[in-house]
């Protein structure tokens, strides 16, 4: 889908809402993966590992596609229609599109740190985090023995942070490389590097 047709910049709020739609798509697709994992009821670490990789590919792949289309649209408008580049666009998208996951992680971190008591998330607060970050569930199943905060170690918190950071990384890297006329899709799917001239 080429969403960069036209001669006017995309409204920023529309772009963010579109990103949240991608987030919702990732939720639905990962819900299916999680259902498969539960149906298999497997205790094999290798199964959880591959499902975890698949879940990350789903969410980060969607963000990759989102950022690629946004950058391609902006690049065309800059080259052919004189639009001024917003150099902070990739960071804005990386901050606002996965924001629901950030909020839940920060709340989880604060409860773990003792700044808030557990009542802010409730007895099953960890499940609220998982609900908004379903792609983390296979990884959580590997590193914890339960779905309550008492089972989550600081090592587990760090692991969740690394997983969380793959989302903004996918957005920033894809957007910036595409703006520099590096065809990321060509590299990922065909192993070819195609660059333009700036």
CSV table of N, CA, C and O in Angstrom, one decimal, residues 27-107:
chain,number,residue,atom,x,y,z
A,27,UNK,N,-1.7,-6.5,17.9
A,27,UNK,CA,-2.4,-7.1,19.0
A,27,UNK,C,-3.2,-8.3,18.6
A,27,UNK,O,-3.1,-9.4,19.1
A,28,UNK,N,-4.0,-8.1,17.5
A,28,UNK,CA,-4.9,-9.1,17.0
A,28,UNK,C,-4.0,-10.3,16.5
A,28,UNK,O,-4.3,-11.5,16.8
A,29,UNK,N,-3.0,-10.0,15.7
A,29,UNK,CA,-2.1,-11.1,15.2
A,29,UNK,C,-1.4,-11.9,16.3
A,29,UNK,O,-1.3,-13.1,16.3
A,30,UNK,N,-0.9,-11.1,17.3
A,30,UNK,CA,-0.2,-11.8,18.4
A,30,UNK,C,-1.2,-12.5,19.3
A,30,UNK,O,-0.8,-13.5,20.0
A,31,UNK,N,-2.4,-12.1,19.4
A,31,UNK,CA,-3.5,-12.8,20.1
A,31,UNK,C,-3.6,-14.2,19.6
A,31,UNK,O,-3.7,-15.2,20.3
A,32,UNK,N,-3.5,-14.3,18.3
A,32,UNK,CA,-3.6,-15.7,17.6
A,32,UNK,C,-2.4,-16.5,18.0
A,32,UNK,O,-2.5,-17.7,18.3
A,33,UNK,N,-1.2,-15.9,18.0
A,33,UNK,CA,0.0,-16.6,18.3
A,33,UNK,C,0.0,-17.1,19.8
A,33,UNK,O,0.4,-18.2,20.1
A,34,UNK,N,-0.5,-16.2,20.7
A,34,UNK,CA,-0.6,-16.5,22.1
A,34,UNK,C,-1.6,-17.7,22.3
A,34,UNK,O,-1.4,-18.6,23.1
A,35,UNK,N,-2.7,-17.6,21.5
A,35,UNK,CA,-3.7,-18.7,21.6
A,35,UNK,C,-3.1,-20.0,21.2
A,35,UNK,O,-3.3,-21.1,21.8
A,36,UNK,N,-2.3,-20.0,20.1
A,36,UNK,CA,-1.6,-21.2,19.7
A,36,UNK,C,-0.7,-21.7,20.8
A,36,UNK,O,-0.6,-22.9,21.1
A,37,UNK,N,0.1,-20.8,21.5
A,37,UNK,CA,1.0,-21.2,22.5
A,37,UNK,C,0.2,-21.9,23.7
A,37,UNK,O,0.6,-22.9,24.2
A,38,UNK,N,-0.9,-21.3,24.1
A,38,UNK,CA,-1.7,-21.8,25.1
A,38,UNK,C,-2.3,-23.2,24.8
A,38,UNK,O,-2.4,-24.1,25.6
A,39,UNK,N,-2.8,-23.3,23.5
A,39,UNK,CA,-3.4,-24.5,23.0
A,39,UNK,C,-2.3,-25.7,23.0
A,39,UNK,O,-2.7,-26.8,23.3
A,40,UNK,N,-1.1,-25.3,22.7
A,40,UNK,CA,0.0,-26.3,22.7
A,40,UNK,C,0.3,-26.7,24.1
A,40,UNK,O,0.8,-27.8,24.4
A,41,UNK,N,0.2,-25.8,25.0
A,41,UNK,CA,0.5,-26.0,26.4
A,41,UNK,C,1.9,-26.6,26.6
A,41,UNK,O,2.0,-27.6,27.3
A,42,UNK,N,2.8,-26.1,25.8
A,42,UNK,CA,4.1,-26.7,25.8
A,42,UNK,C,5.0,-26.2,26.9
A,42,UNK,O,5.1,-25.0,27.1
A,43,UNK,N,5.8,-27.1,27.5
A,43,UNK,CA,6.8,-26.6,28.4
A,43,UNK,C,8.2,-26.6,27.8
A,43,UNK,O,9.2,-26.4,28.5
A,44,UNK,N,8.2,-26.9,26.5
A,44,UNK,CA,9.5,-26.9,25.8
A,44,UNK,C,10.0,-25.4,25.6
A,44,UNK,O,9.3,-24.6,25.0
A,45,UNK,N,11.2,-25.1,26.1
A,45,UNK,CA,11.7,-23.8,25.9
A,45,UNK,C,11.9,-23.4,24.5
A,45,UNK,O,11.6,-22.2,24.1
A,46,UNK,N,12.2,-24.3,23.6
A,46,UNK,CA,12.5,-24.0,22.2
A,46,UNK,C,11.2,-23.5,21.5
A,46,UNK,O,11.2,-22.6,20.7
A,47,UNK,N,10.0,-24.1,21.9
A,47,UNK,CA,8.8,-23.7,21.4
A,47,UNK,C,8.4,-22.3,21.8
A,47,UNK,O,8.0,-21.4,20.9
A,48,UNK,N,8.6,-22.0,23.0
A,48,UNK,CA,8.4,-20.6,23.5
A,48,UNK,C,9.3,-19.6,22.9
A,48,UNK,O,8.9,-18.5,22.5
A,49,UNK,N,10.6,-20.0,22.7
A,49,UNK,CA,11.5,-19.1,22.0
A,49,UNK,C,11.1,-18.8,20.6
A,49,UNK,O,11.1,-17.6,20.2
A,50,UNK,N,10.8,-19.8,19.8
A,50,UNK,CA,10.4,-19.5,18.4
A,50,UNK,C,9.1,-18.7,18.3
A,50,UNK,O,8.9,-17.9,17.5
A,51,UNK,N,8.1,-19.0,19.3
A,51,UNK,CA,6.9,-18.2,19.3
A,51,UNK,C,7.2,-16.7,19.7
A,51,UNK,O,6.6,-15.8,19.2
A,52,UNK,N,8.2,-16.6,20.6
A,52,UNK,CA,8.6,-15.2,21.0
A,52,UNK,C,9.2,-14.5,19.8
A,52,UNK,O,8.9,-13.3,19.6
A,53,UNK,N,10.1,-15.1,19.0
A,53,UNK,CA,10.7,-14.5,17.9
A,53,UNK,C,9.6,-14.2,16.9
A,53,UNK,O,9.6,-13.0,16.3
A,54,UNK,N,8.6,-15.1,16.7
A,54,UNK,CA,7.5,-14.8,15.7
A,54,UNK,C,6.7,-13.6,16.2
A,54,UNK,O,6.3,-12.7,15.4
A,55,UNK,N,6.4,-13.5,17.5
A,55,UNK,CA,5.6,-12.4,18.0
A,55,UNK,C,6.4,-11.1,17.8
A,55,UNK,O,5.8,-10.0,17.5
A,56,UNK,N,7.7,-11.1,18.0
A,56,UNK,CA,8.5,-9.8,17.8
A,56,UNK,C,8.5,-9.5,16.3
A,56,UNK,O,8.4,-8.3,15.9
A,57,UNK,N,8.6,-10.5,15.4
A,57,UNK,CA,8.6,-10.2,14.0
A,57,UNK,C,7.3,-9.6,13.6
A,57,UNK,O,7.2,-8.7,12.8
A,58,UNK,N,6.2,-10.0,14.2
A,58,UNK,CA,4.9,-9.5,13.9
A,58,UNK,C,4.8,-8.0,14.2
A,58,UNK,O,4.5,-7.1,13.4
A,59,UNK,N,5.1,-7.7,15.5
A,59,UNK,CA,4.9,-6.3,15.9
A,59,UNK,C,6.0,-5.4,15.3
A,59,UNK,O,5.6,-4.3,14.8
A,60,UNK,N,7.2,-5.8,15.3
A,60,UNK,CA,8.3,-4.9,14.7
A,60,UNK,C,8.1,-4.9,13.2
A,60,UNK,O,8.5,-3.8,12.6
A,61,UNK,N,7.6,-5.9,12.6
A,61,UNK,CA,7.4,-5.9,11.1
A,61,UNK,C,6.3,-4.9,10.8
A,61,UNK,O,6.4,-4.2,9.8
A,62,UNK,N,5.3,-4.9,11.6
A,62,UNK,CA,4.2,-3.9,11.3
A,62,UNK,C,4.7,-2.5,11.5
A,62,UNK,O,4.4,-1.6,10.7
A,63,UNK,N,5.5,-2.2,12.5
A,63,UNK,CA,6.1,-0.9,12.7
A,63,UNK,C,7.1,-0.5,11.6
A,63,UNK,O,7.2,0.6,11.2
A,64,UNK,N,7.8,-1.5,11.2
A,64,UNK,CA,8.7,-1.3,10.0
A,64,UNK,C,7.9,-0.9,8.8
A,64,UNK,O,8.3,0.1,8.2
A,65,UNK,N,6.8,-1.5,8.5
A,65,UNK,CA,6.0,-1.2,7.3
A,65,UNK,C,5.4,0.2,7.5
A,65,UNK,O,5.4,1.0,6.5
A,66,UNK,N,5.0,0.5,8.7
A,66,UNK,CA,4.4,1.8,9.0
A,66,UNK,C,5.4,2.9,8.8
A,66,UNK,O,5.2,3.9,8.1
A,67,UNK,N,6.6,2.8,9.4
A,67,UNK,CA,7.6,3.8,9.3
A,67,UNK,C,8.2,3.9,7.8
A,67,UNK,O,8.5,5.0,7.4
A,68,UNK,N,8.3,2.8,7.1
A,68,UNK,CA,8.7,2.8,5.7
A,68,UNK,C,7.8,3.6,4.9
A,68,UNK,O,8.2,4.5,4.1
A,69,UNK,N,6.5,3.4,5.0
A,69,UNK,CA,5.5,4.1,4.2
A,69,UNK,C,5.5,5.6,4.6
A,69,UNK,O,5.4,6.5,3.7
A,70,UNK,N,5.6,5.9,5.9
A,70,UNK,CA,5.6,7.3,6.3
A,70,UNK,C,6.8,8.0,5.8
A,70,UNK,O,6.7,9.2,5.3
A,71,UNK,N,8.0,7.4,5.8
A,71,UNK,CA,9.2,8.0,5.4
A,71,UNK,C,9.2,8.2,3.9
A,71,UNK,O,9.7,9.2,3.3
A,72,UNK,N,8.7,7.2,3.2
A,72,UNK,CA,8.7,7.3,1.7
A,72,UNK,C,7.8,8.4,1.2
A,72,UNK,O,8.1,9.1,0.3
A,73,UNK,N,6.6,8.6,1.9
A,73,UNK,CA,5.8,9.7,1.6
A,73,UNK,C,6.5,11.0,1.8
A,73,UNK,O,6.5,11.9,1.0
A,74,UNK,N,7.1,11.2,3.0
A,74,UNK,CA,7.8,12.4,3.4
A,74,UNK,C,9.0,12.7,2.4
A,74,UNK,O,9.2,13.8,1.9
A,75,UNK,N,9.7,11.7,2.0
A,75,UNK,CA,10.8,11.8,1.1
A,75,UNK,C,10.3,12.3,-0.3
A,75,UNK,O,11.0,13.2,-0.9
A,76,UNK,N,9.2,11.8,-0.8
A,76,UNK,CA,8.7,12.2,-2.1
A,76,UNK,C,8.2,13.7,-2.0
A,76,UNK,O,8.5,14.4,-2.9
A,77,UNK,N,7.6,14.0,-0.9
A,77,UNK,CA,7.1,15.4,-0.7
A,77,UNK,C,8.3,16.4,-0.7
A,77,UNK,O,8.2,17.5,-1.2
A,78,UNK,N,9.4,16.0,0.0
A,78,UNK,CA,10.6,16.9,0.1
A,78,UNK,C,11.2,17.0,-1.2
A,78,UNK,O,11.6,18.1,-1.6
A,79,UNK,N,11.4,15.9,-2.0
A,79,UNK,CA,12.1,15.9,-3.2
A,79,UNK,C,11.3,16.7,-4.3
A,79,UNK,O,11.9,17.4,-5.1
A,80,UNK,N,10.0,16.4,-4.4
A,80,UNK,CA,9.2,16.9,-5.6
A,80,UNK,C,8.3,18.0,-5.3
A,80,UNK,O,7.7,18.7,-6.2
A,81,UNK,N,8.0,18.3,-4.0
A,81,UNK,CA,7.0,19.3,-3.7
A,81,UNK,C,7.5,20.3,-2.7
A,81,UNK,O,6.7,21.2,-2.2
A,82,UNK,N,8.8,20.3,-2.4
A,82,UNK,CA,9.4,21.4,-1.6
A,82,UNK,C,9.0,21.4,-0.1
A,82,UNK,O,9.2,22.4,0.6
A,83,UNK,N,8.6,20.3,0.4
A,83,UNK,CA,8.2,20.2,1.8
A,83,UNK,C,9.5,20.3,2.7
A,83,UNK,O,10.5,19.6,2.3
A,84,UNK,N,9.5,21.0,3.7
A,84,UNK,CA,10.7,21.1,4.6
A,84,UNK,C,10.7,19.9,5.5
A,84,UNK,O,9.7,19.4,6.1
A,85,UNK,N,11.9,19.2,5.7
A,85,UNK,CA,12.0,18.0,6.5
A,85,UNK,C,11.9,18.3,7.9
A,85,UNK,O,12.5,19.2,8.5
A,86,UNK,N,11.1,17.5,8.6
A,86,UNK,CA,11.0,17.5,10.1
A,86,UNK,C,12.0,16.5,10.6
A,86,UNK,O,11.8,15.3,10.6
A,87,UNK,N,13.2,17.0,11.0
A,87,UNK,CA,14.3,16.1,11.4
A,87,UNK,C,14.0,15.3,12.7
A,87,UNK,O,14.6,14.3,13.0
A,88,UNK,N,13.0,15.7,13.4
A,88,UNK,CA,12.6,15.0,14.6
A,88,UNK,C,11.4,14.0,14.4
A,88,UNK,O,11.0,13.4,15.4
A,89,UNK,N,11.0,13.8,13.2
A,89,UNK,CA,9.8,13.0,12.9
A,89,UNK,C,10.0,11.6,13.4
A,89,UNK,O,9.1,11.0,14.0
A,90,UNK,N,11.1,11.0,13.1
A,90,UNK,CA,11.3,9.6,13.5
A,90,UNK,C,11.2,9.4,15.0
A,90,UNK,O,10.6,8.4,15.5
A,91,UNK,N,11.7,10.3,15.8
A,91,UNK,CA,11.7,10.2,17.2
A,91,UNK,C,10.3,10.5,17.7
A,91,UNK,O,9.8,9.8,18.7
A,92,UNK,N,9.5,11.4,17.1
A,92,UNK,CA,8.2,11.6,17.5
A,92,UNK,C,7.3,10.4,17.3
A,92,UNK,O,6.5,10.0,18.1
A,93,UNK,N,7.5,9.7,16.1
A,93,UNK,CA,6.7,8.5,15.9
A,93,UNK,C,7.1,7.4,16.8
A,93,UNK,O,6.3,6.7,17.3
A,94,UNK,N,8.4,7.3,17.1
A,94,UNK,CA,8.9,6.2,18.0
A,94,UNK,C,8.4,6.4,19.4
A,94,UNK,O,8.2,5.5,20.2
A,95,UNK,N,8.2,7.7,19.8
A,95,UNK,CA,7.7,8.0,21.1
A,95,UNK,C,6.2,7.8,21.3
A,95,UNK,O,5.7,7.2,22.2
A,96,UNK,N,5.4,8.2,20.3
A,96,UNK,CA,4.0,8.2,20.4
A,96,UNK,C,3.3,7.0,19.9
A,96,UNK,O,2.2,6.6,20.4
A,97,UNK,N,3.8,6.3,18.9
A,97,UNK,CA,3.1,5.2,18.3
A,97,UNK,C,3.0,4.0,19.3
A,97,UNK,O,1.9,3.4,19.6
A,98,UNK,N,4.1,3.6,20.0
A,98,UNK,CA,4.1,2.5,20.9
A,98,UNK,C,3.8,3.0,22.4
A,98,UNK,O,4.2,2.3,23.3
A,99,UNK,N,3.2,4.1,22.5
A,99,UNK,CA,3.1,4.8,23.8
A,99,UNK,C,2.3,3.9,24.9
A,99,UNK,O,2.6,4.0,26.1
A,100,UNK,N,1.4,3.1,24.4
A,100,UNK,CA,0.6,2.3,25.4
A,100,UNK,C,1.5,1.3,26.1
A,100,UNK,O,1.4,1.1,27.3
A,101,UNK,N,2.4,0.7,25.4
A,101,UNK,CA,3.4,-0.2,26.0
A,101,UNK,C,4.3,0.5,26.9
A,101,UNK,O,4.6,0.0,28.0
A,102,UNK,N,4.7,1.8,26.6
A,102,UNK,CA,5.6,2.5,27.4
A,102,UNK,C,4.9,2.8,28.8
A,102,UNK,O,5.5,2.7,29.8
A,103,UNK,N,3.7,3.2,28.7
A,103,UNK,CA,3.0,3.6,29.9
A,103,UNK,C,2.9,2.4,30.9
A,103,UNK,O,3.1,2.5,32.1
A,104,UNK,N,2.5,1.3,30.3
A,104,UNK,CA,2.4,0.1,31.2
A,104,UNK,C,3.7,-0.4,31.7
A,104,UNK,O,3.8,-0.8,32.9
A,105,UNK,N,4.8,-0.2,30.9
A,105,UNK,CA,6.1,-0.6,31.4
A,105,UNK,C,6.5,0.3,32.6
A,105,UNK,O,7.1,-0.1,33.6
A,106,UNK,N,6.3,1.6,32.4
A,106,UNK,CA,6.7,2.6,33.5
A,106,UNK,C,5.9,2.3,34.7
A,106,UNK,O,6.5,2.3,35.8
A,107,UNK,N,4.6,2.0,34.6
A,107,UNK,CA,3.8,1.7,35.8
A,107,UNK,C,4.3,0.4,36.5
A,107,UNK,O,4.5,0.4,37.7
